[in-house]
C-alpha cells in the first residue's frame, strides 16, 4: 500500500510537472507574440508579392488516337491499295511517338502558324508576351534586311507617328526569305520617329505598323516592343518542350503535355502539331496513290498509241477484205493464242514493276513512297514481307535519330539491318526477275508452236488473225492497266486519316505558383522562423532566470529571494524602507 501510494504520488507529480512545463513553454512563446505577428505578416506579404508578380506556369494536355491495326487487315476502299495499307495502316506506337517529337514535324507545324514575331508589354516589374489581343501588328518586307533576336521598342507619340529604337543586345541581321546572315553590320537601331501606316525603313530593318486597338495601345504604350524570331530559334525552342506518352501499355492513345507561361499560344501550337501530324499521314497516303497512278499512266502511254494504230489496221483490213466470220480452226487458234498471250502481257507488266522496284531500292534511302507489289496485283509473300521489314527499320531509325547521334551503336545496328534487308530484297528481286524471264520465254515458245498451225488456213484469214491477235494483246493490257488505275484512284480519293484527336488541348491546372500552397508555406515559415530563433536563444542562454532552473542544477535549499534593484542608490533599506527590496531583506532575515 505504501509503494502504491508513493507511485501514485510520483505520477501525480510528474503530470503536474508536465503541465507546468507546457504552461512555461507556452508562456515563453507568448512573450514573443509581437515577433510572431511581424514574421507571419512579412511571410504572407512576400508570398503575395511572388504570386502577384511571378509569371505563372500552366500545364496543358491533349490526346491523340493512333490506329494500330494488324498488318494483314484491310478495310473499306483502302483494300484497293493493299500495298498502301501494308505500309501505312500498321503503326508502331514508339515510332509514332518519335515522329510526334521530331524536329521535322515541329518545323512543319511552325510553318502553319505565325510565331515569327513576338509582341511584349513591359511593366515596372515583369514583361508579358501579348498574343491574341494585340494593340498593333507588324508587317515585314521580306526582300529587305531585318534585325532578328533584338527587342525593337515602339512608342506611339500620337495616332500618326511612332518612335522606334533598340538596345545594344546581341542580335543578327538576316535576309528573311532564306535567313542568310548579313555580316559586318550592327543590329542596333538608333532612336528615330516615323509615320504610321507607311513602311518604316532603316539600314537593317523595313516594316509597316498597323494599329488594331487604340484602347489597348493607351494601356500598353509605356513599354511595347517586338522581337523577330528566326526559324531555327523557334524550332530549337519548341523541339523537346513537350512530352508524349501512351496513357497505358495496352492503349494506342497518346497524351501530349506541356508546361507553359503562355497557355493561349501553346494551345494553338499543340493543336496545330496534332493536325500537322494527321495531315502528314494523309499526304503520305496520297503520295503513294499518286505515284501508283503515275507509274500506270507511263505504261498506258506506251501502249495507247500502239493500240490506236492496231485498231485502225484491223478496221481497214475488215473493210478491204470483207472477213467477218472465222473458220473453226481459226477460232481455235485465236482462242489458244489469246489465253497464252494474255498471260504473257500480264507477266511483262509484272517484270516492268520488278525492274522499277529494283532500281528504286538501289537509288533511294527510304521506301516511304514506293509502289507496293499488291497495288499491281503482285501477291508474292516474301517480297511483301521484306518491304514491310525495311519500312519498319526506317521508321525505327527516325525514332532513334530524334534522341541519338548518327554514330550511336543502336543506330549503327539499324543501318546494318537495313543494309542486310536491302541485300535480301535485291537478291529476291533478281530471283523473281529471272523466274519471270523464264516464264515469258516459255510463253513465247508456246506461241511459236501455235503460230505454225496458222500456215494451214487461208492467207487472208491468217492476216486477219495476226492483226486481231495484236489488238487483243494490247487491248487486254490496256484494260488491265485501266482497272488498276481506277482502283488506285478510288483508294486515293477514299483515304481517311489513321489518327484523330480525342481531346483538343486544354489547361489542366496551374503548376507554379499555386496560391494556396504558397500562402500555407508562408504561414509555416512565419511561425517556424521565430520559434527556431527563440529555441536557439534559449538553448544558448546561460543565465538563471527563475527558482525552477536553480533547483534543477543544485540540491541546496532556497531560503529567500532578493528583488533586483533598478535604482541608482545602493542603500535601499535606508533610503526606501518600504520598497520591495527592503521587504525581501526583512523576509530573509
Coordinates of C-alpha atoms in Angstrom, one line a residue:
X1 CA 0.0 0.0 0.0
X2 CA 2.8 2.4 0.8
X3 CA 4.5 1.6 -2.5
X4 CA 1.3 2.1 -4.4
X5 CA 0.7 5.4 -2.6
X6 CA 4.3 6.6 -3.5
X7 CA 3.8 5.5 -7.1
X8 CA 0.5 7.5 -7.3
X9 CA 2.2 10.5 -5.7
X10 CA 5.0 10.3 -8.2
X11 CA 2.7 10.0 -11.2
X12 CA 0.6 13.0 -10.0
X13 CA 3.8 15.0 -9.5
X14 CA 5.0 14.1 -13.0
X15 CA 1.7 15.1 -14.6
X16 CA 1.7 18.3 -12.6
X17 CA 5.3 19.0 -13.6
X18 CA 4.4 18.3 -17.3
X19 CA 1.5 20.7 -17.1
X20 CA 3.8 23.3 -15.6
X21 CA 6.4 22.7 -18.3
X22 CA 3.8 23.2 -21.1
X23 CA 2.5 26.3 -19.5
X24 CA 6.0 27.6 -19.1
X25 CA 6.8 26.9 -22.7
X26 CA 3.6 28.5 -24.0
X27 CA 4.2 31.4 -21.7
X28 CA 7.7 31.9 -23.1
X29 CA 6.4 31.9 -26.7
X30 CA 3.6 34.2 -25.8
X31 CA 6.1 36.7 -24.5
X32 CA 7.4 36.9 -28.1
X33 CA 4.0 37.2 -29.7
X34 CA 4.8 40.6 -31.5
X35 CA 7.7 38.9 -33.3
X36 CA 5.4 36.1 -34.4
X37 CA 2.9 38.6 -35.8
X38 CA 5.6 40.5 -37.6
X39 CA 7.2 37.3 -39.0
X40 CA 3.8 35.9 -40.2
X41 CA 2.8 39.2 -41.8
X42 CA 6.1 39.5 -43.7
X43 CA 6.0 35.9 -44.9
X44 CA 2.4 36.3 -46.2
X45 CA 3.4 39.6 -47.8
X46 CA 6.3 38.0 -49.6
X47 CA 4.1 35.2 -50.8
X48 CA 1.5 37.7 -52.1
X49 CA 4.2 39.6 -54.0
X50 CA 5.6 36.4 -55.5
X51 CA 2.2 35.3 -56.6
X52 CA 1.3 38.8 -57.9
X53 CA 4.5 39.4 -59.9
X54 CA 5.7 35.9 -60.9
X55 CA 4.7 34.8 -64.4
X56 CA 2.5 31.8 -63.7
X57 CA 3.2 28.4 -65.3
X58 CA 0.3 26.2 -66.5
X59 CA 0.1 22.6 -67.7
X60 CA -1.6 21.7 -71.0
X61 CA -2.8 18.4 -72.2
X62 CA -4.2 16.9 -75.5
X63 CA -4.8 13.3 -76.5
X64 CA -4.4 11.6 -79.9
X65 CA -5.6 8.2 -81.2
X66 CA -3.0 6.3 -83.3
X67 CA -4.6 3.3 -85.1
X68 CA -2.6 0.1 -84.6
X69 CA -4.1 -2.4 -87.0
X70 CA -2.7 -5.8 -87.9
X71 CA -0.5 -5.7 -91.0
X72 CA -2.8 -8.0 -93.0
X73 CA -6.0 -6.2 -92.2
X74 CA -7.5 -4.0 -94.9
X75 CA -10.9 -2.4 -94.8
X76 CA -13.1 -0.2 -97.0
X77 CA -11.8 1.5 -100.1
X78 CA -8.2 1.1 -98.9
X79 CA -8.4 -2.6 -99.8
X80 CA -7.9 -1.4 -103.4
X81 CA -4.5 -0.3 -102.5
X82 CA -3.4 -3.1 -100.2
X83 CA 0.2 -2.0 -100.6
X84 CA -0.6 1.3 -99.1
X85 CA -2.4 -0.4 -96.2
X86 CA 0.6 -2.6 -95.6
X87 CA 2.9 0.4 -95.3
X88 CA 0.7 3.0 -93.7
X89 CA -2.0 1.3 -91.7
X90 CA 0.1 -0.7 -89.3
X91 CA 2.0 1.5 -86.9
X92 CA 4.5 1.1 -84.1
X93 CA 3.5 3.4 -81.3
X94 CA 7.0 4.1 -80.2
X95 CA 7.9 5.1 -83.8
X96 CA 4.9 7.4 -84.0
X97 CA 5.9 9.0 -80.7
X98 CA 9.3 9.6 -82.2
X99 CA 7.7 11.2 -85.2
X100 CA 5.5 13.4 -83.0
X101 CA 8.6 14.7 -81.1
X102 CA 10.7 15.1 -84.2
X103 CA 12.2 18.4 -85.3
X104 CA 10.8 17.9 -88.8
X105 CA 7.2 17.8 -87.5
X106 CA 7.8 20.8 -85.3
X107 CA 9.2 22.7 -88.3
X108 CA 6.2 21.8 -90.4
X109 CA 3.9 22.9 -87.5
X110 CA 5.7 26.3 -87.2
X111 CA 5.3 26.8 -90.9
X112 CA 1.5 26.6 -90.4
X113 CA 1.3 29.1 -87.5
X114 CA 2.6 32.6 -87.3
X115 CA 5.1 32.7 -84.5
X116 CA 7.7 34.7 -86.4
X117 CA 7.0 37.9 -84.5
X118 CA 6.7 38.1 -80.7
X119 CA 5.0 41.1 -79.1
X120 CA 5.7 42.2 -75.5
X121 CA 4.3 44.6 -72.9
X122 CA 6.9 45.6 -70.4
X123 CA 5.7 46.7 -67.0
X124 CA 7.5 48.1 -64.0
X125 CA 8.3 44.7 -62.6
X126 CA 7.7 42.0 -65.3
X127 CA 7.4 41.5 -69.0
X128 CA 4.3 39.9 -70.5
X129 CA 4.1 38.4 -74.0
X130 CA 1.0 39.5 -76.0
X131 CA -0.6 37.0 -78.3
X132 CA -4.2 37.4 -79.5
X133 CA -5.3 40.8 -78.1
X134 CA -2.6 42.8 -79.9
X135 CA -2.7 46.7 -79.9
X136 CA -0.7 46.7 -83.2
X137 CA 0.8 44.3 -85.8
X138 CA 4.0 44.4 -87.8
X139 CA 4.2 43.6 -91.5
X140 CA 7.7 42.8 -92.7
X141 CA 9.2 43.4 -96.1
X142 CA 10.8 40.0 -96.8
X143 CA 13.1 41.4 -99.5
X144 CA 14.8 43.8 -97.1
X145 CA 17.4 43.0 -94.4
X146 CA 15.8 42.6 -91.0
X147 CA 17.1 42.6 -87.4
X148 CA 16.4 39.4 -85.6
X149 CA 16.6 38.4 -81.9
X150 CA 16.8 42.0 -80.7
X151 CA 13.9 43.8 -78.9
X152 CA 12.7 46.7 -81.1
X153 CA 10.9 49.3 -78.9
X154 CA 7.9 51.2 -80.2
X155 CA 6.5 54.2 -78.6
X156 CA 3.4 55.8 -80.2
X157 CA 3.7 59.6 -79.9
X158 CA 0.2 60.0 -81.4
X159 CA -2.1 58.3 -83.9
X160 CA 0.2 59.2 -86.8
X161 CA 3.8 58.9 -85.5
X162 CA 5.8 56.3 -83.7
X163 CA 9.3 56.3 -82.2
X164 CA 11.5 53.2 -83.0
X165 CA 14.7 52.2 -81.2
X166 CA 16.6 49.1 -80.0
X167 CA 19.3 48.4 -77.4
X168 CA 22.8 47.1 -77.7
X169 CA 21.8 43.4 -77.2
X170 CA 23.5 40.9 -79.5
X171 CA 21.4 40.0 -82.5
X172 CA 21.6 39.1 -86.1
X173 CA 20.8 40.9 -89.4
X174 CA 19.3 38.3 -91.8
X175 CA 17.6 38.1 -95.2
X176 CA 14.1 36.9 -94.3
X177 CA 13.3 34.5 -97.1
X178 CA 16.4 32.4 -96.6
X179 CA 17.6 33.6 -93.2
X180 CA 21.1 34.1 -94.6
X181 CA 23.1 36.3 -92.2
X182 CA 24.5 39.6 -93.3
X183 CA 27.9 40.1 -91.8
X184 CA 29.8 43.3 -90.7
X185 CA 26.6 45.2 -89.8
X186 CA 25.3 46.3 -86.4
X187 CA 21.8 45.2 -85.3
X188 CA 21.4 48.3 -83.1
X189 CA 18.7 50.7 -84.3
X190 CA 19.1 54.4 -83.4
X191 CA 16.1 56.2 -81.9
X192 CA 14.0 57.9 -84.6
X193 CA 10.4 59.0 -85.3
X194 CA 8.5 57.5 -88.3
X195 CA 4.9 57.9 -89.7
X196 CA 2.4 55.1 -89.1
X197 CA 0.8 53.1 -91.9
X198 CA 3.9 53.5 -94.0
X199 CA 6.9 51.4 -94.4
X200 CA 9.5 52.2 -91.7
X201 CA 12.9 51.7 -93.2
X202 CA 16.4 51.8 -91.6
X203 CA 19.6 50.3 -92.7
X204 CA 18.8 46.9 -91.2
X205 CA 15.0 47.0 -90.9
X206 CA 11.9 47.5 -93.0
X207 CA 8.4 47.0 -91.8
X208 CA 4.9 48.6 -91.5
X209 CA 2.9 49.1 -88.3
X210 CA -0.9 48.8 -88.3
X211 CA -2.8 49.9 -85.2
X212 CA -5.5 47.3 -84.2
X213 CA -6.8 48.7 -80.9
X214 CA -6.4 52.2 -79.7
X215 CA -7.7 51.5 -76.2
X216 CA -5.1 48.7 -75.7
X217 CA -2.5 51.0 -77.2
X218 CA -3.1 53.5 -74.4
X219 CA -2.8 50.8 -71.7
X220 CA 0.4 49.3 -73.1
X221 CA 2.1 52.3 -74.6
X222 CA 4.7 52.8 -71.8
X223 CA 6.7 49.7 -72.7
X224 CA 5.8 48.0 -76.0
X225 CA 8.3 46.1 -78.1
X226 CA 8.5 43.2 -80.5
X227 CA 11.2 40.6 -81.5
X228 CA 11.7 39.0 -84.9
X229 CA 12.3 35.2 -84.3
X230 CA 14.5 33.1 -86.6
X231 CA 13.0 29.8 -87.8
X232 CA 15.9 27.9 -86.3
X233 CA 15.4 29.5 -82.9
X234 CA 11.7 28.7 -82.9
X235 CA 12.4 25.1 -83.8
X236 CA 15.0 24.8 -81.0
X237 CA 12.6 26.4 -78.6
X238 CA 9.7 24.1 -79.3
X239 CA 11.5 20.8 -80.0
X240 CA 11.6 18.9 -76.8
X241 CA 9.4 21.4 -75.0
X242 CA 6.5 18.9 -74.7
X243 CA 6.2 15.3 -73.6
X244 CA 4.4 12.4 -75.5
X245 CA 3.5 9.2 -73.8
X246 CA 0.8 6.5 -74.1
X247 CA -1.9 6.5 -71.4
X248 CA -1.2 2.9 -70.6
X249 CA 0.8 -0.1 -72.1
X250 CA -2.2 -1.6 -73.8
X251 CA -3.5 1.6 -75.4
X252 CA -2.7 3.3 -78.7
X253 CA -3.9 6.7 -77.3
X254 CA -1.1 9.1 -76.6
X255 CA -1.1 12.2 -74.4
X256 CA 0.8 15.3 -75.3
X257 CA 1.6 17.5 -72.3
X258 CA 3.4 20.8 -72.0
X259 CA 4.2 23.4 -69.3
X260 CA 4.0 27.0 -70.4
X261 CA 3.7 30.6 -69.2
X262 CA 1.7 31.5 -72.3
X263 CA -1.2 28.9 -72.5
X264 CA -3.1 30.6 -75.4
X265 CA -0.1 30.4 -77.6
X266 CA 1.0 26.9 -76.8
X267 CA -2.6 25.6 -77.0
X268 CA -2.5 26.7 -80.7
X269 CA 0.9 25.1 -81.1
X270 CA -0.2 21.7 -79.7
X271 CA -3.4 21.7 -81.7
X272 CA -1.5 22.6 -84.9
X273 CA 1.1 19.9 -84.1
X274 CA -1.6 17.2 -83.9
X275 CA -3.3 18.4 -87.2
X276 CA 0.1 18.6 -88.9
X277 CA 0.8 15.0 -87.8
X278 CA -2.6 13.8 -89.1
X279 CA -2.2 15.7 -92.4
X280 CA 1.3 14.2 -92.8
X281 CA -0.1 10.7 -92.7
X282 CA -2.8 11.7 -95.3
X283 CA -0.2 13.3 -97.6
X284 CA 1.9 10.2 -97.5
X285 CA -1.0 8.0 -98.4
X286 CA -2.0 10.4 -101.2
X287 CA 1.6 10.4 -102.5
X288 CA 1.6 6.6 -102.7
X289 CA -1.6 6.7 -104.6
X290 CA -0.3 9.4 -106.9
X291 CA 3.0 7.5 -107.6
X292 CA 1.0 4.3 -108.4
X293 CA -1.2 6.2 -110.8
X294 CA 1.8 7.9 -112.5
X295 CA 3.5 4.5 -112.9
X296 CA 0.4 3.0 -114.5
X297 CA 0.0 6.1 -116.7
X298 CA 3.5 5.7 -118.1
X299 CA 2.6 2.2 -119.2
X300 CA -0.7 3.3 -120.6
X301 CA 1.0 6.0 -122.7
X302 CA 3.4 3.4 -124.1
X303 CA 0.5 1.1 -125.2
X304 CA -2.1 3.7 -126.1
X305 CA -0.6 4.8 -129.5
X306 CA 0.1 1.1 -130.4
X307 CA -3.5 0.1 -129.6
X308 CA -4.8 3.0 -131.7
X309 CA -2.7 2.0 -134.7
X310 CA -3.6 -1.7 -134.5
X311 CA -7.3 -0.8 -134.1
X312 CA -7.1 1.3 -137.3
X313 CA -5.3 -1.5 -139.2
X314 CA -7.9 -4.0 -138.0
X315 CA -10.8 -1.8 -139.2
X316 CA -9.1 -1.2 -142.6
X317 CA -8.5 -4.9 -143.1
X318 CA -12.1 -5.8 -142.3
X319 CA -13.3 -3.1 -144.7
X320 CA -11.0 -4.1 -147.6
X321 CA -11.3 -7.9 -147.2
X322 CA -14.9 -8.4 -146.0
X323 CA -13.8 -11.0 -143.5
X324 CA -16.3 -11.2 -140.7
X325 CA -16.5 -14.9 -139.6
X326 CA -13.5 -17.1 -138.9
X327 CA -13.3 -20.8 -139.6
X328 CA -13.5 -23.3 -136.7
X329 CA -9.8 -23.9 -137.0
X330 CA -9.1 -20.2 -137.0
X331 CA -11.3 -19.6 -133.9
X332 CA -9.5 -22.4 -132.0
X333 CA -6.1 -20.9 -132.8
X334 CA -7.2 -17.5 -131.9
X335 CA -8.6 -18.7 -128.5
X336 CA -5.4 -20.5 -127.7
X337 CA -3.3 -17.5 -128.6
X338 CA -5.5 -15.1 -126.7
X339 CA -5.1 -17.2 -123.5
X340 CA -1.3 -17.6 -123.7
X341 CA -0.6 -14.0 -124.9
X342 CA -2.8 -12.6 -122.0
X343 CA -0.5 -14.5 -119.6
X344 CA 2.5 -13.1 -121.4
X345 CA 1.1 -9.5 -121.3
X346 CA 0.5 -9.7 -117.5
X347 CA 3.9 -11.2 -116.9
X348 CA 5.6 -8.5 -118.9
X349 CA 3.7 -5.9 -116.8
X350 CA 5.0 -7.6 -113.6
X351 CA 8.5 -7.7 -115.0
X352 CA 8.4 -4.0 -115.5
X353 CA 7.4 -3.5 -111.9
X354 CA 10.2 -5.8 -110.7
X355 CA 12.7 -3.7 -112.7
X356 CA 11.2 -0.5 -111.2
X357 CA 11.4 -1.8 -107.7
X358 CA 14.9 -3.0 -108.2
X359 CA 16.1 0.4 -109.4
X360 CA 14.1 2.2 -106.6
X361 CA 15.7 0.2 -103.8
X362 CA 19.2 0.7 -105.2
X363 CA 18.8 4.5 -105.6
X364 CA 16.6 5.6 -102.7
X365 CA 17.5 5.7 -99.0
X366 CA 13.8 5.5 -97.9
X367 CA 10.9 3.5 -99.2
X368 CA 8.0 5.6 -97.8
X369 CA 6.7 6.4 -101.3
X370 CA 7.5 3.0 -103.0
X371 CA 4.7 1.5 -105.0
X372 CA 3.7 -1.7 -103.1
X373 CA 3.6 -5.0 -105.1
X374 CA -0.1 -5.7 -104.1
X375 CA -1.1 -2.4 -105.8
X376 CA -0.4 -4.0 -109.1
X377 CA -1.8 -7.4 -108.2
X378 CA 1.5 -9.0 -107.2
X379 CA 1.0 -11.2 -104.2
X380 CA 4.5 -12.5 -103.6
X381 CA 4.5 -13.1 -99.8
X382 CA 8.3 -12.9 -99.4
X383 CA 8.6 -9.7 -101.4
X384 CA 5.8 -8.0 -99.3
X385 CA 7.4 -9.3 -96.1
X386 CA 10.8 -7.8 -96.9
X387 CA 9.3 -4.4 -97.9
X388 CA 7.4 -4.3 -94.6
X389 CA 10.6 -5.1 -92.6
X390 CA 12.5 -2.4 -94.4
X391 CA 9.8 0.1 -93.8
X392 CA 9.8 -0.8 -90.1
X393 CA 13.5 -0.4 -89.8
X394 CA 13.4 3.1 -91.5
X395 CA 10.6 4.2 -89.1
X396 CA 12.7 2.9 -86.1
X397 CA 15.7 4.8 -87.3
X398 CA 13.7 8.0 -87.5
X399 CA 12.6 7.4 -83.8
X400 CA 16.2 6.8 -82.6
X401 CA 17.6 9.7 -84.6
X402 CA 15.5 12.2 -82.6
X403 CA 17.5 11.5 -79.5
X404 CA 20.7 9.8 -80.6
X405 CA 23.7 10.8 -82.7
X406 CA 24.4 9.0 -86.0
X407 CA 27.4 7.1 -84.6
X408 CA 25.3 5.7 -81.7
X409 CA 25.6 1.8 -81.6
X410 CA 21.8 1.4 -81.8
X411 CA 21.5 3.5 -85.0
X412 CA 24.6 1.7 -86.5
X413 CA 22.9 -1.6 -85.8
X414 CA 19.7 -0.4 -87.5
X415 CA 21.8 0.7 -90.5
X416 CA 23.4 -2.7 -90.7
X417 CA 19.9 -4.4 -90.5
X418 CA 18.7 -2.1 -93.3
X419 CA 21.7 -3.0 -95.4
X420 CA 21.0 -6.7 -94.8
X421 CA 17.3 -6.4 -95.7
X422 CA 18.2 -4.5 -98.8
X423 CA 20.6 -7.2 -99.9
X424 CA 17.9 -9.8 -99.3
X425 CA 15.4 -7.8 -101.2
X426 CA 17.7 -7.2 -104.2
X427 CA 18.5 -10.9 -104.2
X428 CA 14.8 -11.8 -104.0
X429 CA 14.0 -9.4 -106.9
X430 CA 16.8 -10.9 -109.0
X431 CA 15.3 -14.4 -108.5
X432 CA 11.8 -13.2 -109.3
X433 CA 13.0 -11.4 -112.4
X434 CA 14.8 -14.5 -113.6
X435 CA 11.7 -16.6 -112.9
X436 CA 9.6 -14.0 -114.8
X437 CA 12.0 -14.1 -117.7
X438 CA 11.8 -17.9 -117.9
X439 CA 8.0 -17.8 -117.8
X440 CA 7.9 -15.2 -120.6
X441 CA 10.3 -17.2 -122.7
X442 CA 8.2 -20.4 -122.1
X443 CA 5.0 -18.5 -123.2
X444 CA 6.8 -17.2 -126.3
X445 CA 7.8 -20.8 -127.2
X446 CA 4.2 -21.9 -126.8
X447 CA 3.0 -19.0 -129.0
X448 CA 5.5 -20.0 -131.8
X449 CA 4.3 -23.6 -131.7
X450 CA 0.7 -22.4 -132.2
X451 CA 1.7 -20.0 -134.9
X452 CA 2.9 -22.9 -137.1
X453 CA -0.7 -24.0 -137.3
X454 CA -1.6 -20.7 -139.0
X455 CA 0.1 -22.0 -142.2
X456 CA -2.9 -24.4 -142.6
X457 CA -5.5 -21.6 -143.0
X458 CA -6.1 -19.2 -145.9
X459 CA -3.8 -16.2 -146.3
X460 CA -6.5 -13.6 -145.7
X461 CA -7.8 -15.3 -142.6
X462 CA -4.1 -15.7 -141.4
X463 CA -3.5 -12.0 -141.9
X464 CA -6.7 -11.1 -140.0
X465 CA -5.8 -13.4 -137.1
X466 CA -2.4 -11.7 -136.8
X467 CA -3.9 -8.3 -136.6
X468 CA -6.6 -9.4 -134.3
X469 CA -4.0 -11.1 -132.0
X470 CA -2.1 -7.9 -131.7
X471 CA -5.3 -6.0 -131.0
X472 CA -6.4 -8.4 -128.3
X473 CA -3.0 -8.3 -126.6
X474 CA -2.8 -4.6 -126.5
X475 CA -6.5 -4.3 -125.5
X476 CA -6.1 -6.8 -122.7
X477 CA -3.1 -5.0 -121.2
X478 CA -4.8 -1.6 -121.7
X479 CA -7.9 -2.8 -119.9
X480 CA -5.9 -4.3 -117.1
X481 CA -4.0 -1.1 -116.5
X482 CA -7.1 1.0 -116.6
X483 CA -8.7 -1.2 -113.9
X484 CA -5.6 -0.8 -111.7
X485 CA -5.6 2.9 -112.3
X486 CA -9.2 3.1 -111.3
X487 CA -8.6 1.1 -108.2
X488 CA -5.7 3.4 -107.2
X489 CA -7.8 6.5 -107.9
X490 CA -10.7 5.2 -105.7
X491 CA -8.3 4.3 -102.9
X492 CA -6.6 7.7 -103.1
X493 CA -9.9 9.5 -103.1
X494 CA -11.3 7.4 -100.2
X495 CA -8.3 7.7 -97.9
X496 CA -9.1 8.6 -94.3
X497 CA -6.7 9.5 -91.6
X498 CA -5.3 6.7 -89.4
X499 CA -5.1 9.1 -86.5
X500 CA -7.5 11.5 -84.8
X501 CA -7.6 14.0 -82.0
X502 CA -9.5 12.6 -79.0
X503 CA -9.4 15.8 -76.9
X504 CA -8.2 19.2 -78.0
X505 CA -5.7 21.0 -75.9
X506 CA -6.9 22.2 -72.6
X507 CA -5.3 23.8 -69.5
X508 CA -5.3 21.2 -66.8
X509 CA -4.1 23.4 -64.0
X510 CA -1.6 25.9 -62.7
X511 CA 1.7 24.3 -61.7
X512 CA 3.6 27.4 -60.4
X513 CA 3.0 29.4 -58.2
X514 CA 0.0 27.7 -56.6
X515 CA -1.6 30.4 -54.3
X516 CA -2.9 28.1 -51.5
X517 CA 0.4 26.2 -51.3
X518 CA 2.4 29.4 -51.3
X519 CA 0.3 31.0 -48.5
X520 CA 0.3 27.9 -46.4
X521 CA 4.1 27.6 -46.8
X522 CA 4.5 31.3 -45.9
X523 CA 2.4 30.8 -42.8
X524 CA 4.5 27.9 -41.7
X525 CA 7.7 29.8 -42.3
X526 CA 6.3 32.8 -40.4
X527 CA 5.6 30.5 -37.4
X528 CA 8.7 28.3 -37.5
X529 CA 11.3 31.0 -38.1
X530 CA 10.8 33.0 -34.8
X531 CA 10.2 29.7 -33.0
X532 CA 13.6 28.4 -34.1
X533 CA 15.2 31.6 -33.2
X534 CA 13.6 31.6 -29.7
X535 CA 14.7 28.0 -29.1
X536 CA 18.3 28.7 -30.2
X537 CA 18.5 31.8 -27.9
X538 CA 17.0 29.8 -25.0
X539 CA 19.5 27.0 -25.7
X540 CA 22.5 29.3 -25.7
X541 CA 21.3 31.3 -22.6
X542 CA 23.5 30.5 -19.6
X543 CA 21.8 32.8 -17.0
X544 CA 19.3 31.6 -14.3
X545 CA 16.0 33.4 -14.6
X546 CA 13.8 31.6 -12.0
X547 CA 13.6 29.2 -9.0
X548 CA 12.9 26.2 -11.1
X549 CA 16.1 26.5 -13.1
X550 CA 18.1 26.9 -9.9
X551 CA 16.5 23.8 -8.3
X552 CA 17.3 21.7 -11.4
X553 CA 21.0 22.3 -11.2
X554 CA 21.5 22.2 -7.3
X555 CA 20.1 20.5 -4.2
X556 CA 20.9 23.4 -1.9
X557 CA 17.6 24.7 -0.4
X558 CA 16.5 28.2 -1.3
X559 CA 15.9 30.3 1.8
X560 CA 14.8 33.5 0.2
X561 CA 14.6 35.9 -2.8
X562 CA 16.0 39.4 -3.2
X563 CA 14.4 41.6 -5.8
X564 CA 16.7 43.3 -8.4
X565 CA 17.5 46.9 -7.6
X566 CA 16.9 49.1 -10.7
X567 CA 17.7 52.4 -8.8
X568 CA 21.0 54.2 -8.7
X569 CA 21.2 54.3 -4.8
X570 CA 22.8 51.2 -3.3
X571 CA 21.5 51.9 0.3
X572 CA 18.0 50.7 -0.5
X573 CA 16.9 49.9 3.1
X574 CA 18.0 53.2 4.5
X575 CA 16.5 55.3 1.7
X576 CA 13.5 53.2 0.8
X577 CA 12.4 51.2 3.9
X578 CA 9.0 50.3 2.4
X579 CA 10.3 49.1 -1.0
X580 CA 10.1 45.5 -2.3
X581 CA 13.8 45.1 -1.9
X582 CA 13.7 46.2 1.8
X583 CA 10.8 43.8 2.4
X584 CA 12.9 41.0 0.7
X585 CA 15.8 41.5 3.1
X586 CA 13.4 41.6 6.1
X587 CA 11.9 38.2 5.0
X588 CA 15.3 36.8 4.5
X589 CA 16.4 37.9 8.0

